[in-house]
Amino acid sequence: RNLRFVVAQVEPDSGWMMTKSAVDHLQGTVLSFFVKATDCGSAPKHSLVSAFIQVVPPDSFIPSFSQPQYSFTIPENTAVGTVLGSVYIGPGQTGFFTAVPGETTDSNQGATFQVEKETGLIRLLKPLDYEEVSSFRFKVATTARKDLIETVSTVDLEVKILDVNDNKPVFETNTYVATVMEGMPSGTRVIQVRALDPDWGSNGQVTYSLGLLLTYNPDLTKDTLSLAGPVTTSSIFAIDSKTGWITTVAQMDHEACSSYSFEVVASDLADSQPLSSTTVVTITVLDVNDNPPRFEREFYRGAVKESDPLGEVVAVLRTKDLDGTDQNRLVSFYITGDHNKVIKCCVA
C-alpha cells in the first residue's frame, strides 16, 4: 500500500523508525517496506533491509524489557558455554526470547551468542577473539501472545570483549641474513629485525633483546678483536629495544671471525605472563684487503752455476697473506730497483 510511506518515517542519522501520522485506521494490519542505508562516499553505495510494523489495538498487551538496553563485558578467553547474564521483561509479563542477528559478524550473524527462549539467559556458544571482533551489538526480541494477538518488543544488547595476551610476537621471517664490511666503525647499522603482535595495548607492544650466541669460530692466532671477558652476543653487537636495529659494538675483523649467528628475542610488554619468540640472525663479515703479503724470510740466498742455462731456478721465495679471500691473497712478484746492478755475486 502506498499508505505505509505516509504513516512511517526513518530518522536519517540515527535510524530510528517513527510514526508520521495516526495509524488507528490501520489496526490489525502489518506494514512492510524496505529501508535503505546509503554511505557518503564519492560513489555512494547502499544496502536494503526489510522492515515490518504491526498495528495492534490500543488495549493490546505489548511486553517491555526491564532496561532500555543491556551491556556485558567478558574477556576473550571466556569458556564456551559461559552464561553472561540475562535479559528480563517487566513484572507479571510473560513471553519468550530470541536473538535477532544482523548481517555482520559483530551483530551475531554466526550465532556466537544464544538467548535462551524461556529464561532470557545470554550464553556464549563460540570462542572469542578480540583481534577479530572487539564488541558485539545485536537485538534481543521478546514475543507475547494474548487474545490471539502476537506482539513483539526488542532491546539492544552489547557485549564488550576484553583483550587477553594470547598472541606472542611473530617475526617477519624465521632467519635474517646480513653482511658487514670488516673495519667499519663501532655503531655501524647492520640489519633491522621486526616482529608484530596483534594484541591490544601493552599486550601488543614489542621490545627486542639479544639472545644466545650460536656460532662463533674465531681464529685463535688473531687478537684483532679485543674483547674483555667471555665472548657473548652483546660483546659484539647491540640492538635497539624499540626499533630492532642491530649495530656493531666493536670493529669487525674477517680474519678473526668471518661470521656470527645469534638469537634475537621479541617480547611483548604484558603486565603479567609476557610472551616472546626468537629468530636467528647470521651476519657475515666481508673481507677487505687490509693485510699485505709478507715474506716467510727476511733474507733469501740462491746459487747458480755459470754453465746453467737461462731460466734455471735460483731460489724459491714464499709469502703469506692473512686476508681471508683468495682474491685478496693472490700475490704477484716483481724485482724493484736497478735490474742491471748486481748487489752480490758469489761464483763457485
XYZ file of C-alpha atoms in Angstrom:
348
model
C 0.000 0.000 0.000
C 1.230 3.497 -0.704
C -0.238 4.491 2.659
C 2.683 2.925 4.511
C 5.019 5.613 3.215
C 2.846 8.227 4.892
C 2.498 6.726 8.362
C 6.174 5.883 8.989
C 9.500 7.587 8.546
C 13.142 6.855 9.400
C 15.366 9.397 11.132
C 18.274 9.663 8.660
C 21.108 9.976 11.202
C 20.066 7.603 13.994
C 17.985 5.067 12.044
C 15.057 5.423 14.465
C 11.762 4.464 12.831
C 8.827 6.670 13.870
C 5.174 7.137 13.018
C 4.415 10.183 10.954
C 0.631 10.254 11.331
C -2.212 8.473 13.126
C -2.411 4.716 12.499
C -5.706 3.831 14.201
C -7.332 3.249 10.856
C -4.682 0.581 10.114
C -5.467 -1.507 13.185
C -4.869 -5.220 12.621
C -2.582 -4.721 9.630
C 1.142 -5.234 9.095
C 3.017 -2.601 7.135
C 6.010 -3.906 5.221
C 8.619 -1.867 3.377
C 12.347 -1.539 2.774
C 14.771 0.790 4.499
C 17.833 1.887 2.529
C 21.163 2.812 4.120
C 23.488 4.913 1.940
C 27.084 5.933 2.619
C 28.570 9.339 1.809
C 31.372 8.221 -0.487
C 32.190 9.852 -3.825
C 30.404 6.931 -5.472
C 27.703 6.239 -2.844
C 26.820 2.632 -2.108
C 23.734 1.354 -0.329
C 22.014 -1.724 1.045
C 18.378 -2.566 1.793
C 16.667 -4.282 4.715
C 13.061 -5.365 5.159
C 11.020 -3.669 7.891
C 7.614 -4.617 9.301
C 5.246 -2.596 11.504
C 2.357 -4.406 13.173
C -0.556 -2.145 14.106
C -2.400 -3.615 17.126
C -5.493 -2.462 19.075
C -4.818 0.132 21.796
C -5.637 -2.314 24.597
C -3.217 -4.979 23.315
C -0.528 -6.257 25.637
C 2.969 -5.254 24.499
C 5.806 -6.728 26.548
C 8.513 -4.374 27.792
C 12.076 -5.044 28.907
C 13.286 -4.111 32.367
C 16.060 -1.925 30.898
C 16.304 0.299 27.806
C 19.464 -1.638 26.845
C 21.782 -4.337 28.205
C 25.567 -4.423 28.284
C 28.006 -7.158 29.301
C 31.812 -7.273 29.403
C 33.817 -10.513 29.209
C 37.467 -11.439 28.450
C 38.217 -13.053 25.117
C 39.304 -16.306 26.769
C 35.864 -16.867 28.311
C 34.953 -20.545 28.037
C 32.281 -21.633 25.581
C 29.035 -22.306 27.441
C 29.525 -19.472 29.923
C 26.372 -17.534 30.857
C 26.904 -13.773 30.647
C 23.671 -12.747 32.309
C 20.045 -12.417 31.368
C 17.503 -10.039 29.869
C 14.187 -9.532 31.654
C 10.714 -8.314 30.865
C 8.566 -6.367 33.312
C 6.963 -7.898 36.434
C 3.941 -10.061 35.708
C 4.724 -10.222 31.982
C 5.290 -13.434 30.073
C 6.928 -14.064 26.734
C 9.705 -15.949 25.035
C 13.044 -14.575 23.916
C 15.055 -14.803 20.697
C 18.265 -13.248 19.412
C 17.852 -11.084 16.322
C 21.080 -11.495 14.324
C 22.344 -8.923 11.875
C 24.280 -9.331 8.638
C 27.786 -8.919 10.089
C 29.900 -10.973 12.479
C 29.743 -8.314 15.190
C 25.949 -8.352 15.026
C 25.865 -12.049 15.980
C 25.435 -13.276 12.427
C 27.247 -16.507 13.222
C 25.296 -17.161 16.455
C 28.257 -16.520 18.732
C 25.722 -15.857 21.497
C 22.469 -17.619 22.265
C 19.448 -16.221 24.056
C 17.579 -18.987 25.821
C 13.942 -18.949 24.829
C 12.318 -19.414 28.224
C 14.745 -17.713 30.610
C 16.417 -14.954 28.579
C 19.879 -16.184 29.611
C 22.698 -14.991 27.332
C 25.116 -17.858 26.673
C 28.421 -17.934 24.761
C 28.378 -20.597 22.038
C 31.634 -19.964 20.136
C 35.209 -18.996 21.062
C 36.009 -15.284 21.085
C 38.943 -13.467 19.540
C 39.392 -9.809 20.445
C 41.650 -9.285 17.415
C 38.781 -10.300 15.114
C 35.784 -8.760 16.916
C 36.192 -6.445 19.915
C 32.475 -5.960 20.591
C 29.107 -7.388 19.574
C 25.890 -5.419 19.162
C 22.591 -7.059 18.323
C 18.947 -7.068 19.354
C 17.001 -9.417 21.563
C 13.280 -9.814 20.926
C 10.554 -10.907 23.293
C 7.259 -12.152 21.886
C 3.978 -12.296 23.811
C 0.622 -13.682 22.762
C -2.749 -12.552 24.191
C -6.219 -12.963 22.768
C -4.777 -14.405 19.565
C -2.674 -11.273 19.052
C 1.096 -11.720 18.974
C 3.218 -8.710 19.864
C 6.977 -8.220 19.784
C 9.375 -5.859 21.571
C 13.137 -5.581 21.073
C 16.045 -4.273 23.114
C 19.672 -3.516 22.207
C 22.321 -5.778 23.688
C 26.069 -5.091 23.675
C 28.864 -7.469 24.618
C 32.296 -5.853 25.045
C 35.308 -8.151 24.682
C 38.410 -7.564 26.793
C 41.787 -8.306 25.226
C 43.876 -11.116 26.704
C 47.568 -11.581 25.965
C 47.034 -14.671 23.828
C 49.326 -13.808 20.911
C 53.103 -13.821 21.024
C 55.178 -11.526 18.802
C 55.893 -13.041 15.404
C 58.984 -12.142 13.387
C 58.593 -11.340 9.706
C 60.938 -14.229 8.910
C 62.453 -17.153 10.806
C 66.008 -16.158 9.895
C 67.766 -12.937 8.979
C 70.964 -12.763 6.915
C 73.168 -9.694 6.591
C 76.733 -8.651 5.749
C 79.091 -6.046 7.151
C 82.489 -4.934 5.873
C 85.366 -5.576 8.209
C 86.943 -2.467 9.678
C 83.681 -0.483 9.844
C 83.495 1.712 12.966
C 81.667 0.713 16.134
C 77.971 1.594 15.946
C 77.574 0.646 12.274
C 73.998 -0.378 11.443
C 73.835 -3.913 10.077
C 70.185 -5.077 9.853
C 66.749 -4.388 11.333
C 64.523 -7.162 12.681
C 60.770 -6.686 13.061
C 58.081 -8.602 14.917
C 54.349 -7.949 15.071
C 51.911 -8.736 17.883
C 48.176 -8.376 17.110
C 47.208 -7.974 20.776
C 45.930 -4.628 22.033
C 47.757 -2.010 24.113
C 50.800 -3.136 26.089
C 49.951 -6.739 25.195
C 50.816 -5.880 21.594
C 53.847 -3.656 22.180
C 57.118 -5.373 21.261
C 60.600 -4.947 22.704
C 63.784 -6.543 21.346
C 66.821 -8.066 23.053
C 69.839 -10.150 22.058
C 69.811 -13.865 22.793
C 72.398 -16.633 22.694
C 75.476 -16.511 20.502
C 75.055 -19.653 18.421
C 78.075 -19.642 16.091
C 81.421 -18.025 16.803
C 84.550 -19.632 15.363
C 87.445 -17.288 15.954
C 90.959 -17.666 14.629
C 92.784 -18.109 17.941
C 96.034 -16.899 16.369
C 94.495 -13.449 15.885
C 93.949 -10.865 18.563
C 92.436 -8.227 16.301
C 89.063 -8.408 18.076
C 89.947 -7.262 21.583
C 87.143 -8.339 23.899
C 87.306 -8.272 27.675
C 85.901 -11.378 29.331
C 83.885 -14.157 27.678
C 82.542 -13.584 24.176
C 78.767 -13.027 24.153
C 76.358 -11.598 21.625
C 76.240 -8.292 23.474
C 80.038 -8.008 23.424
C 79.931 -7.980 19.605
C 76.537 -6.487 18.685
C 73.867 -4.244 20.196
C 70.160 -3.948 19.408
C 67.747 -1.051 19.794
C 64.981 -2.411 22.037
C 62.321 -0.315 20.288
C 63.290 -0.355 16.603
C 65.090 -3.696 16.291
C 68.149 -2.181 14.583
C 71.297 -4.253 15.158
C 74.621 -2.383 15.307
C 78.250 -3.337 15.877
C 79.892 -2.828 19.255
C 83.487 -3.254 18.024
C 85.262 -3.244 14.689
C 84.817 -6.490 12.808
C 87.817 -8.444 11.509
C 87.140 -11.064 8.842
C 90.372 -12.855 9.659
C 89.492 -13.056 13.365
C 85.951 -14.367 12.717
C 84.197 -14.439 9.358
C 80.597 -14.899 10.554
C 78.362 -14.812 13.609
C 74.990 -16.429 14.273
C 72.894 -15.434 17.270
C 69.323 -15.269 18.529
C 67.162 -12.167 18.835
C 64.212 -12.252 21.237
C 60.986 -10.264 20.738
C 58.832 -9.907 23.869
C 55.541 -8.141 24.472
C 55.002 -5.747 27.392
C 52.114 -7.545 29.082
C 51.835 -6.783 32.785
C 51.665 -10.468 33.635
C 52.997 -13.501 31.787
C 54.560 -11.703 28.789
C 55.042 -13.804 25.664
C 58.101 -13.939 23.424
C 59.532 -15.533 20.294
C 63.002 -15.835 18.792
C 64.648 -15.582 15.406
C 68.176 -16.335 14.220
C 70.407 -13.643 12.727
C 73.508 -14.570 10.715
C 75.980 -11.806 9.928
C 78.873 -12.415 7.541
C 81.967 -10.225 7.836
C 83.199 -9.371 4.334
C 86.913 -9.437 3.710
C 88.820 -6.253 2.915
C 92.360 -6.257 1.538
C 93.840 -4.958 4.787
C 96.813 -7.300 5.153
C 99.977 -7.060 2.991
C 101.748 -10.233 1.858
C 104.802 -10.962 3.999
C 107.856 -12.974 3.021
C 108.493 -16.026 5.139
C 112.173 -14.976 5.457
C 113.873 -11.634 5.706
C 116.776 -12.841 3.513
C 116.941 -15.384 0.691
C 120.163 -16.934 -0.710
C 120.399 -18.658 -4.064
C 123.148 -20.320 -6.090
C 123.676 -20.891 -9.806
C 126.461 -22.432 -11.907
C 127.989 -20.369 -14.658
C 127.170 -23.181 -17.061
C 123.451 -23.317 -16.135
C 121.085 -22.406 -18.976
C 118.759 -19.427 -18.902
C 115.607 -19.993 -16.848
C 117.324 -22.053 -14.209
C 115.651 -21.754 -10.756
C 117.935 -19.855 -8.425
C 115.702 -19.549 -5.284
C 112.063 -20.008 -4.291
C 110.507 -17.071 -2.441
C 107.426 -17.770 -0.324
C 104.930 -15.301 1.159
C 101.928 -15.403 3.456
C 98.883 -13.134 3.248
C 96.434 -13.143 6.170
C 93.444 -11.854 4.160
C 90.503 -14.216 4.029
C 89.580 -14.431 0.372
C 91.577 -15.947 -2.483
C 91.461 -12.741 -4.471
C 92.987 -10.716 -1.639
C 95.621 -13.432 -1.039
C 96.737 -13.586 -4.681
C 100.359 -12.361 -4.805
C 102.428 -11.091 -7.754
C 106.247 -10.923 -7.560
C 108.475 -8.462 -9.360
C 112.021 -7.103 -8.950
C 112.451 -3.496 -7.863
C 115.402 -1.163 -8.170
C 118.158 -1.230 -10.867
C 117.790 -4.522 -12.700
C 121.335 -4.226 -14.144
C 123.005 -3.769 -10.802
C 124.476 -6.847 -9.226
C 124.311 -6.471 -5.471
C 126.449 -9.523 -4.601
C 127.675 -12.410 -6.663
C 129.500 -15.472 -5.452
C 130.898 -17.830 -8.075
C 131.822 -21.332 -7.089
